[in-house]
């Protein structure tokens, strides 16, 4: 058995900034409603780059920051719900763009929890000795999945990608503990890009089923119920207390969700990192974008322990204690 080590983080977000006031010109909404209900002020909306290109941009930088070259990467895992194609996978596209010619590559679909699930898979591949250097990316072009006439969803999401490199390391680092769950019974609470049976013998179905459709309240209640339990579970599994944890990095969906989680865990808000004000909800990209930004801002340093916690469509949720 080996252990894994997190060698680097990186992020890439498209240049185009869309502010809340820009959205109030498209749908009946306001900066006041969006900010007070979600904590979001602006988001990046891609004009040209698709998911694989953004993952490749973040991934290339993560590989460089790990002191490796693309040919050193043995496995690429991309977490996304907005892949460029159904096939090839975004991971294979990343392989092509960055020239990681020695890697195996595949995608993971666990919506906004995707990065945690991908990190967990990468960790196992390293721990079993199957692979040594794994590039994990979470990337989304959610803007292409949105109904831009539906104010209840189009104001929430943004585009971007984050990545990290996991390598073989010393016992005790990397992913210290994890807790992953799904509840397919609640699959209807968040769906996107339904691909119906469609052939010459079928009648046409409702085009709107393509777009992100969400029962916001249901997801809100599920997140505030399950995430505190999951955070407590990983903390116990790691045999640590909150004093040992530098930051909790939750999925960046809604600042009110984070406030309720903090209250339930009896922790101050300063323990939680939030940047949804700048990027909105970027689904699988939100946690690696946050971690990359925290490293860039020197908020976290080598040996710091962090809890990451994601939740979203599936339903899926999960947390991990990681060491930088
Ligand atoms: O990434 C993981 C998946 N997603 C999430 O985590 C999202 C979780 N859910 C949420 O963050 C919140 O439920 C939302 C932000 C989506 C909605 O907030 P809410 O406090 O649950 O609002 P609501 O859906 O109950 O809507 C309240 C009112 C409604 O009007 P009425 O029926 O009270 O007259 C909506 O029509 O706000 C209205 N509304 C809006 N008004 C202005 C909904 N969207 C908008 C909007 N601008 N963009």
Short mmCIF file of N, CA, C and O in Angstrom, two decimals, residues 11 22 25 47 50 59 61 69 93 103 136 138 140 145 156 164 202 207 209 225 230 237 288 291 308:
data_model
loop_
_atom_site.label_atom_id
_atom_site.label_comp_id
_atom_site.label_asym_id
_atom_site.label_seq_id
_atom_site.Cartn_x
_atom_site.Cartn_y
_atom_site.Cartn_z
N UNK A 11 -6.47 26.73 -11.09
CA UNK A 11 -7.84 27.00 -11.55
C UNK A 11 -7.80 27.74 -12.88
O UNK A 11 -6.76 28.33 -13.23
N UNK A 22 -26.46 42.72 -14.86
CA UNK A 22 -26.53 42.31 -16.28
C UNK A 22 -27.68 41.32 -16.47
O UNK A 22 -28.36 41.33 -17.50
N UNK A 25 -31.31 42.47 -16.87
CA UNK A 25 -31.73 42.92 -18.21
C UNK A 25 -32.29 41.76 -19.03
O UNK A 25 -32.92 41.96 -20.06
N UNK A 47 -17.64 32.41 -23.34
CA UNK A 47 -18.11 32.78 -24.68
C UNK A 47 -17.58 31.77 -25.70
O UNK A 47 -18.20 31.50 -26.72
N UNK A 50 -15.00 25.57 -23.96
CA UNK A 50 -15.88 24.52 -23.45
C UNK A 50 -15.23 23.85 -22.24
O UNK A 50 -14.10 24.19 -21.85
N UNK A 59 -5.64 22.14 -15.60
CA UNK A 59 -4.85 20.93 -15.43
C UNK A 59 -3.38 21.14 -15.79
O UNK A 59 -2.48 20.68 -15.08
N UNK A 61 -1.68 23.85 -15.70
CA UNK A 61 -1.04 24.66 -14.64
C UNK A 61 -0.79 23.82 -13.38
O UNK A 61 0.27 23.93 -12.74
N UNK A 69 5.74 17.04 -15.82
CA UNK A 69 5.36 17.38 -17.20
C UNK A 69 4.16 16.51 -17.56
O UNK A 69 3.94 15.45 -16.93
N UNK A 93 -10.32 14.46 -23.78
CA UNK A 93 -10.06 15.75 -24.46
C UNK A 93 -8.92 16.50 -23.75
O UNK A 93 -8.07 17.11 -24.38
N UNK A 103 -1.30 8.74 -20.24
CA UNK A 103 -2.37 8.64 -19.23
C UNK A 103 -3.55 7.81 -19.72
O UNK A 103 -3.88 7.80 -20.90
N UNK A 136 -6.59 15.37 -11.37
CA UNK A 136 -8.04 15.39 -11.11
C UNK A 136 -8.55 16.79 -11.42
O UNK A 136 -8.01 17.77 -10.89
N UNK A 138 -12.16 19.32 -11.95
CA UNK A 138 -13.61 19.52 -11.91
C UNK A 138 -13.89 20.72 -12.79
O UNK A 138 -13.30 21.79 -12.57
N UNK A 140 -16.87 22.88 -15.47
CA UNK A 140 -18.25 22.98 -15.95
C UNK A 140 -18.43 24.18 -16.88
O UNK A 140 -17.88 25.26 -16.63
N UNK A 145 -26.16 24.80 -20.35
CA UNK A 145 -27.21 23.89 -19.89
C UNK A 145 -28.41 24.66 -19.32
O UNK A 145 -29.36 24.03 -18.84
N UNK A 156 -28.00 31.48 -10.87
CA UNK A 156 -27.24 30.78 -9.82
C UNK A 156 -25.87 30.28 -10.27
O UNK A 156 -24.96 30.17 -9.45
N UNK A 164 -6.27 19.47 -9.52
CA UNK A 164 -5.17 19.19 -8.59
C UNK A 164 -4.42 17.96 -9.07
O UNK A 164 -4.96 17.15 -9.84
N UNK A 202 -40.47 7.82 -32.65
CA UNK A 202 -40.92 8.50 -31.42
C UNK A 202 -41.57 9.84 -31.75
O UNK A 202 -41.21 10.48 -32.74
N UNK A 207 -38.71 20.11 -25.24
CA UNK A 207 -37.33 20.60 -25.37
C UNK A 207 -36.77 21.12 -24.06
O UNK A 207 -35.58 21.07 -23.81
N UNK A 209 -36.82 19.97 -21.20
CA UNK A 209 -36.18 18.97 -20.34
C UNK A 209 -34.67 18.96 -20.49
O UNK A 209 -33.95 18.39 -19.67
N UNK A 225 -29.27 19.56 5.89
CA UNK A 225 -29.45 18.39 6.76
C UNK A 225 -28.24 17.45 6.69
O UNK A 225 -27.70 17.04 7.70
N UNK A 230 -22.19 14.84 7.49
CA UNK A 230 -21.06 14.30 6.74
C UNK A 230 -19.74 14.90 7.23
O UNK A 230 -18.73 14.19 7.36
N UNK A 237 -13.86 10.07 11.65
CA UNK A 237 -13.05 9.03 10.98
C UNK A 237 -11.57 9.40 11.01
O UNK A 237 -10.71 8.53 11.09
N UNK A 288 -12.45 22.79 -6.22
CA UNK A 288 -11.05 23.00 -6.64
C UNK A 288 -10.72 24.44 -6.99
O UNK A 288 -9.58 24.88 -6.78
N UNK A 291 -10.07 25.94 -3.57
CA UNK A 291 -8.79 25.49 -2.99
C UNK A 291 -7.62 26.17 -3.70
O UNK A 291 -6.64 26.58 -3.06
N UNK A 308 -13.25 19.35 2.92
CA UNK A 308 -14.01 19.75 1.72
C UNK A 308 -15.34 19.00 1.77
O UNK A 308 -15.39 17.84 2.20
#
